[in-house]
Coordinates of C-alpha atoms in Angstrom, one line a residue:
M1428 CA 205.1 129.8 89.8
P1429 CA 205.7 126.8 88.0
R1430 CA 206.9 125.5 85.2
G1431 CA 204.4 126.7 81.8
A1432 CA 202.1 128.3 84.0
T1433 CA 200.8 132.0 83.7
R1434 CA 199.7 134.6 86.0
E1435 CA 195.9 133.9 84.6
T1436 CA 196.2 130.5 84.7
E1437 CA 197.6 130.5 88.6
A1438 CA 195.0 133.1 89.3
A1439 CA 192.1 130.6 87.9
Q1440 CA 193.5 127.6 89.6
R1441 CA 193.5 129.7 93.1
V1442 CA 190.0 130.4 92.4
T1443 CA 188.9 126.6 92.0
M1444 CA 191.0 125.5 95.1
N1445 CA 189.0 129.0 97.1
T1446 CA 185.4 127.7 95.6
R1447 CA 186.0 123.9 95.6
V1448 CA 183.1 122.1 96.9
V1449 CA 183.7 120.9 100.6
E1450 CA 181.3 117.5 101.5
Q1451 CA 179.6 118.5 104.4
P1452 CA 178.8 115.5 107.1
G1453 CA 175.2 114.2 107.2
L1454 CA 173.1 116.1 109.7
E1455 CA 172.4 114.6 112.9
F1456 CA 168.7 114.4 114.4
P1457 CA 168.4 113.4 118.0
R1458 CA 164.5 112.2 118.4
F1459 CA 162.3 115.0 120.5
F1460 CA 159.0 114.2 120.5
S1461 CA 158.9 110.6 118.8
R1462 CA 160.1 107.4 120.9
E1463 CA 162.0 104.7 118.5
G1464 CA 160.2 102.0 116.7
V1465 CA 156.7 103.4 118.1
D1466 CA 154.8 105.1 115.3
P1467 CA 153.2 108.4 116.8
F1468 CA 149.6 107.2 114.7
D1469 CA 149.3 104.3 117.1
E1470 CA 150.0 106.6 120.2
F1471 CA 146.3 107.5 120.5
E1472 CA 142.7 106.4 119.1
W1473 CA 141.1 107.0 116.0
E1474 CA 137.5 107.3 114.9
S1475 CA 135.2 107.3 111.7
R1476 CA 133.5 110.0 111.2
T1477 CA 131.6 112.1 108.6
A1478 CA 132.5 115.0 107.0
L1479 CA 129.7 117.9 106.3
I1480 CA 129.2 121.2 105.5
G1481 CA 126.1 122.5 105.1
S1482 CA 125.2 126.3 103.5
E1483 CA 123.8 129.2 105.0
Q1484 CA 119.7 127.1 103.3
G1485 CA 120.6 124.3 105.1
E1486 CA 121.8 122.6 101.6
V1487 CA 125.0 119.9 101.6
V1488 CA 127.5 121.1 100.3
F1489 CA 130.3 118.9 101.0
E1490 CA 130.1 115.6 102.5
Q1491 CA 132.6 112.5 102.9
R1492 CA 131.5 109.7 104.9
D1493 CA 133.6 106.7 107.2
V1494 CA 136.6 108.8 107.0
E1495 CA 139.5 108.0 109.8
I1496 CA 140.1 111.2 111.7
P1497 CA 142.2 111.2 115.3
A1498 CA 140.0 110.9 118.0
F1499 CA 140.7 114.1 119.8
W1500 CA 140.5 116.5 116.6
S1501 CA 137.2 119.0 116.3
Q1502 CA 134.9 118.7 114.1
Q1503 CA 135.4 122.0 112.7
A1504 CA 139.4 120.3 111.5
T1505 CA 137.6 117.0 110.1
N1506 CA 135.2 118.8 108.1
I1507 CA 138.3 121.3 106.8
V1508 CA 141.2 118.5 106.3
V1509 CA 138.6 116.5 104.4
S1510 CA 136.8 119.2 102.3
K1511 CA 140.1 121.1 101.5
Y1512 CA 143.2 118.7 101.9
F1513 CA 141.9 114.6 100.9
R1514 CA 142.8 113.7 97.4
G1515 CA 141.4 112.0 94.8
Q1516 CA 137.9 112.3 92.8
M1517 CA 134.5 111.9 95.5
E1518 CA 133.4 107.9 95.6
S1519 CA 136.8 106.3 93.7
P1520 CA 138.7 104.0 95.3
T1521 CA 141.6 106.0 95.4
R1522 CA 140.6 109.1 97.1
E1523 CA 142.5 109.4 100.6
R1524 CA 139.9 108.0 103.5
S1525 CA 142.4 108.7 106.0
V1526 CA 144.4 111.5 107.8
K1527 CA 146.9 108.2 107.9
Q1528 CA 146.9 109.2 104.8
L1529 CA 146.9 112.5 103.9
I1530 CA 149.9 112.7 106.3
G1531 CA 151.7 110.2 105.6
R1532 CA 152.5 111.4 101.7
V1533 CA 153.2 114.4 102.8
V1534 CA 155.7 113.0 105.5
D1535 CA 156.8 110.4 103.8
T1536 CA 157.4 112.1 100.6
I1537 CA 159.4 114.5 102.1
T1538 CA 161.3 111.4 104.1
E1539 CA 162.3 110.4 100.2
W1540 CA 163.8 113.2 99.7
G1541 CA 165.9 114.0 102.9
R1542 CA 166.9 110.1 102.2
T1543 CA 167.5 110.5 98.2
K1544 CA 169.7 114.4 99.0
E1545 CA 171.6 112.7 102.0
Y1546 CA 170.9 115.1 103.9
F1547 CA 171.0 112.9 107.2
A1548 CA 174.0 111.1 108.7
S1549 CA 172.7 108.1 109.1
E1550 CA 169.4 106.7 108.4
D1551 CA 168.6 106.3 112.1
D1552 CA 168.9 110.1 112.0
L1553 CA 166.8 110.5 109.0
Q1554 CA 164.3 108.0 110.9
A1555 CA 164.3 110.6 113.9
F1556 CA 163.4 113.1 112.2
S1557 CA 160.5 111.5 109.9
D1558 CA 158.4 110.7 113.1
D1559 CA 159.2 113.5 115.1
L1560 CA 157.3 115.5 111.7
K1561 CA 154.8 113.5 111.8
H1562 CA 154.1 113.5 115.4
L1563 CA 154.2 117.7 114.9
L1564 CA 151.6 117.2 111.7
V1565 CA 149.5 114.4 113.6
Y1566 CA 148.9 116.5 117.1
Q1567 CA 148.8 119.6 115.0
K1568 CA 151.5 121.2 116.8
A1569 CA 152.3 122.3 113.3
A1570 CA 151.2 122.7 109.9
F1571 CA 152.8 123.2 106.3
N1572 CA 151.0 125.6 103.8
S1573 CA 148.2 124.4 101.5
P1574 CA 150.1 123.1 98.7
V1575 CA 152.1 121.3 100.5
W1576 CA 149.3 119.1 101.3
F1577 CA 147.5 119.9 97.7
N1578 CA 150.2 118.8 95.8
C1579 CA 153.0 116.9 98.0
G1580 CA 153.3 113.1 97.7
F1581 CA 150.8 113.6 94.6
E1582 CA 152.4 115.4 92.2
E1583 CA 155.4 113.7 90.6
A1584 CA 156.5 117.3 90.3
P1585 CA 155.2 119.1 93.2
Q1586 CA 154.7 122.5 93.9
C1587 CA 155.0 123.8 97.2
S1588 CA 155.2 126.9 98.3
A1589 CA 152.3 129.6 98.8
C1590 CA 153.8 132.9 98.0
F1591 CA 155.1 134.0 95.2
I1592 CA 156.3 137.2 93.3
N1593 CA 156.7 137.5 89.5
S1594 CA 158.2 139.9 87.5
V1595 CA 157.0 141.6 84.4
E1596 CA 158.3 143.5 81.7
D1597 CA 156.9 146.4 78.1
T1598 CA 156.4 144.2 76.4
M1599 CA 153.4 141.8 74.8
E1600 CA 154.9 138.8 75.7
S1601 CA 156.1 139.0 79.2
I1602 CA 152.3 141.0 80.2
L1603 CA 150.9 137.3 78.6
T1604 CA 153.3 134.7 80.0
L1605 CA 152.5 136.6 83.6
A1606 CA 148.8 135.7 82.8
R1607 CA 150.1 132.0 82.2
T1608 CA 152.0 131.7 85.0
E1609 CA 149.5 132.9 87.2
G1610 CA 147.0 130.4 86.5
M1611 CA 149.9 127.6 86.7
L1612 CA 150.3 128.8 90.3
F1613 CA 146.0 129.6 91.2
K1614 CA 146.0 125.8 90.0
F1615 CA 148.6 124.3 92.1
G1616 CA 147.0 126.0 95.6
S1617 CA 149.6 129.1 95.7
G1618 CA 149.3 133.2 95.5
T1619 CA 151.5 135.6 93.4
G1620 CA 151.8 139.2 93.5
T1621 CA 153.3 141.1 91.1
N1622 CA 154.6 145.2 90.6
L1623 CA 152.9 146.2 86.8
S1624 CA 155.4 150.1 87.4
S1625 CA 156.9 148.3 84.6
I1626 CA 154.6 148.5 82.2
R1627 CA 154.1 151.6 80.5
S1628 CA 151.6 154.1 80.8
S1629 CA 147.8 154.5 78.6
Q1630 CA 149.3 158.2 77.9
E1631 CA 152.4 156.7 76.6
Q1632 CA 152.6 155.4 73.0
L1633 CA 153.3 152.8 71.1
K1634 CA 156.4 152.4 69.1
G1635 CA 154.2 151.9 66.0
G1636 CA 151.6 154.5 66.8
G1637 CA 149.3 154.0 69.0
T1638 CA 148.4 154.6 72.5
A1639 CA 149.5 151.9 75.1
S1640 CA 146.8 150.3 77.1
G1641 CA 148.1 150.7 80.3
P1642 CA 148.3 148.3 83.5
V1643 CA 144.6 148.8 84.6
S1644 CA 143.5 147.2 81.7
F1645 CA 146.0 144.7 81.0
M1646 CA 145.0 144.0 85.3
K1647 CA 141.3 143.1 84.0
G1648 CA 142.6 139.8 82.4
Y1649 CA 144.5 138.8 85.2
D1650 CA 141.5 139.3 87.2
A1651 CA 139.7 137.4 85.3
F1652 CA 142.1 134.3 84.8
A1653 CA 142.1 134.5 88.9
G1654 CA 138.1 134.3 89.0
V1655 CA 137.3 131.6 86.7
I1656 CA 141.2 129.4 88.1
K1657 CA 140.2 127.7 91.6
S1658 CA 143.3 127.4 93.7
G1659 CA 145.0 124.2 94.0
G1660 CA 141.2 122.3 92.1
K1661 CA 139.3 123.1 95.3
T1662 CA 136.9 125.6 96.5
R1663 CA 139.0 128.4 97.5
R1664 CA 139.8 131.1 96.0
A1665 CA 142.8 132.2 94.0
A1666 CA 144.5 134.9 95.8
K1667 CA 146.7 137.7 93.7
M1668 CA 148.3 141.0 94.3
V1669 CA 148.9 143.9 92.1
V1670 CA 151.3 146.8 93.2
L1671 CA 152.0 149.8 91.5
D1672 CA 153.9 152.8 92.4
V1673 CA 153.1 156.6 93.5
D1674 CA 155.2 157.7 90.6
H1675 CA 153.5 155.6 88.0
P1676 CA 151.1 157.5 85.2
D1677 CA 148.0 155.8 85.9
V1678 CA 148.3 155.7 90.0
V1679 CA 145.0 157.4 89.7
D1680 CA 142.9 155.0 87.9
F1681 CA 144.1 152.2 89.8
I1682 CA 143.4 153.8 93.1
N1683 CA 139.8 153.8 91.1
C1684 CA 139.6 151.1 89.7
K1685 CA 138.4 149.0 92.6
V1686 CA 136.1 151.5 93.7
D1687 CA 134.5 152.2 90.7
E1688 CA 133.4 148.4 89.9
E1689 CA 132.4 148.2 93.8
R1690 CA 129.5 150.8 93.2
K1691 CA 128.6 149.1 90.0
A1692 CA 128.0 146.0 92.2
W1693 CA 126.1 148.1 94.8
A1694 CA 123.8 149.2 91.6
L1695 CA 122.9 145.0 91.0
I1696 CA 122.6 144.8 94.3
D1697 CA 120.0 147.3 94.1
A1698 CA 118.3 146.2 91.4
G1699 CA 118.1 142.9 92.6
Y1700 CA 120.9 140.4 92.6
D1701 CA 122.6 138.5 94.8
G1702 CA 125.2 140.5 96.5
S1703 CA 126.6 137.4 99.1
F1704 CA 130.1 136.8 98.6
T1705 CA 129.9 134.2 95.7
G1706 CA 127.2 135.7 93.8
T1707 CA 126.2 137.3 90.4
A1708 CA 126.1 140.9 91.4
Y1709 CA 130.2 140.8 92.5
S1710 CA 131.2 137.7 89.9
S1711 CA 130.2 140.4 87.4
V1712 CA 132.5 143.1 88.2
F1713 CA 136.6 143.4 87.4
F1714 CA 139.0 143.6 89.8
Q1715 CA 137.4 141.2 92.8
N1716 CA 139.8 138.6 93.0
S1717 CA 143.1 140.4 93.8
N1718 CA 144.5 142.9 96.4
N1719 CA 145.5 146.5 94.9
S1720 CA 148.7 148.0 97.0
V1721 CA 150.1 151.6 96.1
R1722 CA 153.6 151.5 97.4
V1723 CA 154.8 154.6 98.2
S1724 CA 158.1 156.1 99.2
D1725 CA 159.2 158.6 102.4
E1726 CA 160.1 161.4 99.7
F1727 CA 156.2 160.5 99.1
M1728 CA 154.5 160.6 102.6
R1729 CA 156.5 163.7 103.6
S1730 CA 155.1 165.3 100.7
V1731 CA 151.7 164.2 101.9
L1732 CA 152.9 166.1 105.5
D1733 CA 153.8 169.4 103.6
H1734 CA 150.7 169.6 101.4
G1735 CA 154.0 169.4 98.5
D1736 CA 153.3 168.7 94.7
W1737 CA 153.7 164.9 93.1
Q1738 CA 155.0 164.5 89.6
T1739 CA 154.3 160.8 88.2
R1740 CA 156.7 159.9 85.0
A1741 CA 156.9 158.4 82.1
V1742 CA 157.7 154.9 82.3
T1743 CA 159.8 154.8 78.6
D1744 CA 162.0 158.1 79.2
G1745 CA 160.7 159.6 82.6
R1746 CA 159.1 162.9 81.4
V1747 CA 157.0 164.7 84.3
I1748 CA 153.1 163.2 82.8
D1749 CA 151.1 164.2 85.4
T1750 CA 151.4 166.9 88.6
Y1751 CA 149.5 166.3 91.9
K1752 CA 149.1 167.5 95.3
A1753 CA 149.9 164.6 97.5
H1754 CA 147.7 165.0 99.6
E1755 CA 144.5 164.5 97.9
L1756 CA 147.2 161.5 96.6
M1757 CA 146.8 160.0 99.7
R1758 CA 142.8 161.8 100.4
L1759 CA 141.5 158.7 97.0
I1760 CA 144.0 156.2 98.6
A1761 CA 141.6 156.9 102.1
E1762 CA 138.4 157.2 100.3
G1763 CA 139.3 153.8 98.1
T1764 CA 139.9 152.2 100.7
H1765 CA 136.9 153.2 102.8
V1766 CA 134.6 152.0 100.3
C1767 CA 136.0 148.6 99.6
G1768 CA 139.2 147.8 101.5
D1769 CA 141.6 148.8 98.7
P1770 CA 143.6 150.1 97.9
G1771 CA 146.5 148.6 100.4
M1772 CA 149.8 150.7 101.0
Q1773 CA 153.7 148.8 100.8
F1774 CA 155.9 151.4 102.3
D1775 CA 158.8 150.9 99.3
T1776 CA 161.7 152.9 101.6
S1777 CA 160.8 151.1 105.3
I1778 CA 160.5 147.9 103.2
N1779 CA 164.0 148.3 101.6
D1780 CA 165.9 149.2 104.4
W1781 CA 164.8 145.7 106.2
H1782 CA 166.0 143.6 102.7
T1783 CA 167.7 140.9 104.1
C1784 CA 170.1 140.7 100.7
P1785 CA 170.4 144.2 100.3
N1786 CA 173.1 143.9 97.6
T1787 CA 171.0 142.0 94.9
D1788 CA 167.6 144.4 94.3
R1789 CA 165.4 146.1 95.0
I1790 CA 162.0 144.6 97.0
R1791 CA 159.3 146.1 94.4
A1792 CA 156.7 143.5 95.6
S1793 CA 154.9 141.1 98.2
N1794 CA 152.9 138.4 97.7
P1795 CA 148.6 138.9 98.5
C1796 CA 149.1 138.3 101.7
S1797 CA 152.0 140.5 102.0
E1798 CA 154.0 138.8 104.5
Y1799 CA 156.7 137.8 101.9
M1800 CA 158.0 140.6 100.4
F1801 CA 161.7 139.8 98.3
L1802 CA 163.1 139.9 94.8
D1803 CA 160.6 139.7 92.0
D1804 CA 161.0 135.9 90.6
S1805 CA 161.4 134.5 93.8
A1806 CA 159.1 131.6 95.9
C1807 CA 158.4 131.0 100.3
N1808 CA 157.8 127.6 101.3
L1809 CA 155.4 128.2 105.2
A1810 CA 154.5 126.8 107.9
S1811 CA 153.2 127.3 110.9
M1812 CA 153.0 126.1 114.5
N1813 CA 150.4 126.4 117.5
L1814 CA 151.8 127.9 120.2
M1815 CA 148.7 126.3 122.6
K1816 CA 150.4 122.5 121.7
F1817 CA 153.0 123.9 123.8
V1818 CA 151.3 124.8 126.5
D1819 CA 151.4 122.7 129.3
Q1820 CA 147.9 122.4 130.4
D1821 CA 147.5 121.1 134.4
A1822 CA 151.1 123.3 134.8
G1823 CA 150.5 126.1 132.3
N1824 CA 153.8 126.6 131.5
F1825 CA 155.4 127.4 127.9
D1826 CA 157.7 124.6 127.1
A1827 CA 159.9 126.6 125.5
E1828 CA 162.6 123.2 124.6
A1829 CA 159.7 121.7 122.7
F1830 CA 158.9 125.1 121.0
A1831 CA 162.8 125.2 119.7
A1832 CA 162.8 121.6 118.7
A1833 CA 160.0 121.8 116.4
V1834 CA 161.4 124.8 114.6
R1835 CA 164.1 122.3 113.9
T1836 CA 162.1 119.7 112.8
L1837 CA 159.9 122.1 110.4
I1838 CA 162.8 124.6 109.5
T1839 CA 164.8 120.9 108.1
A1840 CA 161.6 119.9 106.1
Q1841 CA 160.9 123.5 104.2
E1842 CA 165.0 123.3 103.7
I1843 CA 164.3 119.9 102.3
I1844 CA 161.3 121.3 100.6
V1845 CA 163.4 124.0 98.3
D1846 CA 165.6 121.6 96.5
N1847 CA 163.2 119.5 95.6
A1848 CA 159.5 121.3 94.7
S1849 CA 158.6 122.3 91.4
Y1850 CA 158.5 126.0 90.6
P1851 CA 156.6 127.7 87.2
T1852 CA 159.3 128.9 85.9
E1853 CA 163.3 128.7 85.4
A1854 CA 163.9 132.4 87.5
I1855 CA 161.2 131.9 90.2
G1856 CA 163.3 127.9 90.1
R1857 CA 167.1 129.6 90.2
N1858 CA 166.4 132.4 92.9
S1859 CA 164.2 129.9 95.4
R1860 CA 167.7 127.4 94.8
S1861 CA 169.9 130.2 96.1
Y1862 CA 168.0 132.6 98.2
R1863 CA 166.3 129.4 100.5
P1864 CA 163.4 132.2 101.3
L1865 CA 161.9 130.1 104.3
G1866 CA 158.7 132.1 106.0
L1867 CA 158.2 130.1 109.2
G1868 CA 155.5 131.6 112.4
Y1869 CA 153.3 130.6 115.2
A1870 CA 149.4 131.0 115.1
N1871 CA 147.8 131.7 118.8
L1872 CA 149.2 134.2 120.3
G1873 CA 145.5 135.5 121.2
A1874 CA 145.2 132.2 122.8
L1875 CA 147.8 132.1 124.6
L1876 CA 148.2 135.8 126.4
M1877 CA 144.4 135.2 127.0
S1878 CA 145.3 131.9 129.0
R1879 CA 147.3 133.5 130.7
G1880 CA 145.6 136.6 132.2
I1881 CA 147.7 138.9 129.3
P1882 CA 145.5 142.0 127.2
Y1883 CA 146.5 142.2 123.6
D1884 CA 147.6 145.4 124.0
S1885 CA 150.2 145.5 126.9
D1886 CA 153.7 145.7 127.0
E1887 CA 154.1 142.3 128.8
G1888 CA 152.2 140.8 125.9
R1889 CA 154.8 142.6 123.1
D1890 CA 157.5 141.0 125.7
W1891 CA 155.9 137.6 124.9
A1892 CA 155.8 137.6 121.4
G1893 CA 159.5 139.4 121.2
V1894 CA 160.7 136.3 123.2
L1895 CA 158.5 134.0 121.2
T1896 CA 159.7 135.5 118.3
A1897 CA 162.9 135.8 118.6
L1898 CA 163.8 132.4 119.8
M1899 CA 161.7 130.7 116.5
T1900 CA 164.4 133.5 114.4
G1901 CA 167.3 132.4 116.3
E1902 CA 166.6 128.7 115.8
A1903 CA 165.6 128.5 112.2
Y1904 CA 168.7 130.3 111.5
A1905 CA 171.1 128.2 113.7
Q1906 CA 169.2 124.8 111.5
S1907 CA 169.2 126.3 108.4
A1908 CA 173.5 127.4 108.8

């Protein structure tokens, strides 16, 4: 031991040496899809079109003339990208008028982030990555989630993740903070899910006297904000998931809440109100802006099979509040789903058995679509690949090498996004940067199987799905590491 050193200082020095930051070499990125010195935008013809969307009544809902679109894109793709993703006020000089502007601002922003953070070994590697990413997007081989298209290159600190999971505590401050956080997420085009089981039930007392409102009452406020804040400033609706544990004392109210509102909407429709998706009947009732899911355990499911009892317990002290027959609760859930599609079910035991970070905390909720299940206060940015774009149109062979290269390119872009995107709370930003949840998937599996004459529900079809997913996952993990 050096003179004057203590065992504590020696241990501290040892920890410092063991945890020092080791400078990593930049990423080498060989080209796969692009050619050096050739802009992917210059490889094909462009044409001027009109993006036009009409209503069922024949009225013009959206129109933008003289937009520049790749000649091989469909009119449907034109209408979607121009109406949803072009930025700027209509008729203003700053309004985007070309797919070159849209893809350019996204790719250029990610490229500049990669340059600033020194992700790549050389400028040539950076340019190869940039060109390959541009190729994948303009040839419709891949796409990012909507917040990237909405915000990247437009907002100074863009929100880029589509999927969020928020936490809430049993305090008025936390309950109202969640409303603000959700509102900001909806504003920039993201969706969010929260388990409200931490909020005391309507059968429990408040510290100052009186009875608590319960989570279902607060859901009305959350639902109202989701209904009025259009996602990404566009016309699409906000996406929201609400989860409640099956042992929460208000679980029956939660199961029935959307069913009751559905029946109110039916009464309004019978009275002559518009019953369409955006009509006055459904806009006049609660809980139309979220997916509701009851979170159940294996213990509950076994009790259902055994026709056993099921107890709900107080949030504040754990005492038994009500006792039900488990199969009767299950029947209520099934009937609710039959009437209005909700509630869904989340299987807590199985979800946490598959937890990729089990030593951190339990998974309690999901994003609205439920493909993202992770810790509270976290976010995931998504990208998807079009499987049919990797099929040789002449020979019909699937190009696995190109598919793997696309995975590497997209995962690299998503990794860059994580560190440079903004997040609505410090906790979400911290967890996103620490755990780096990335969502990469594929689309058009059904079309791929049909093009090969393979039944969707067949062993051969499942083999294809398994092989594609394994290749995608392995390449993504290797590149991310």
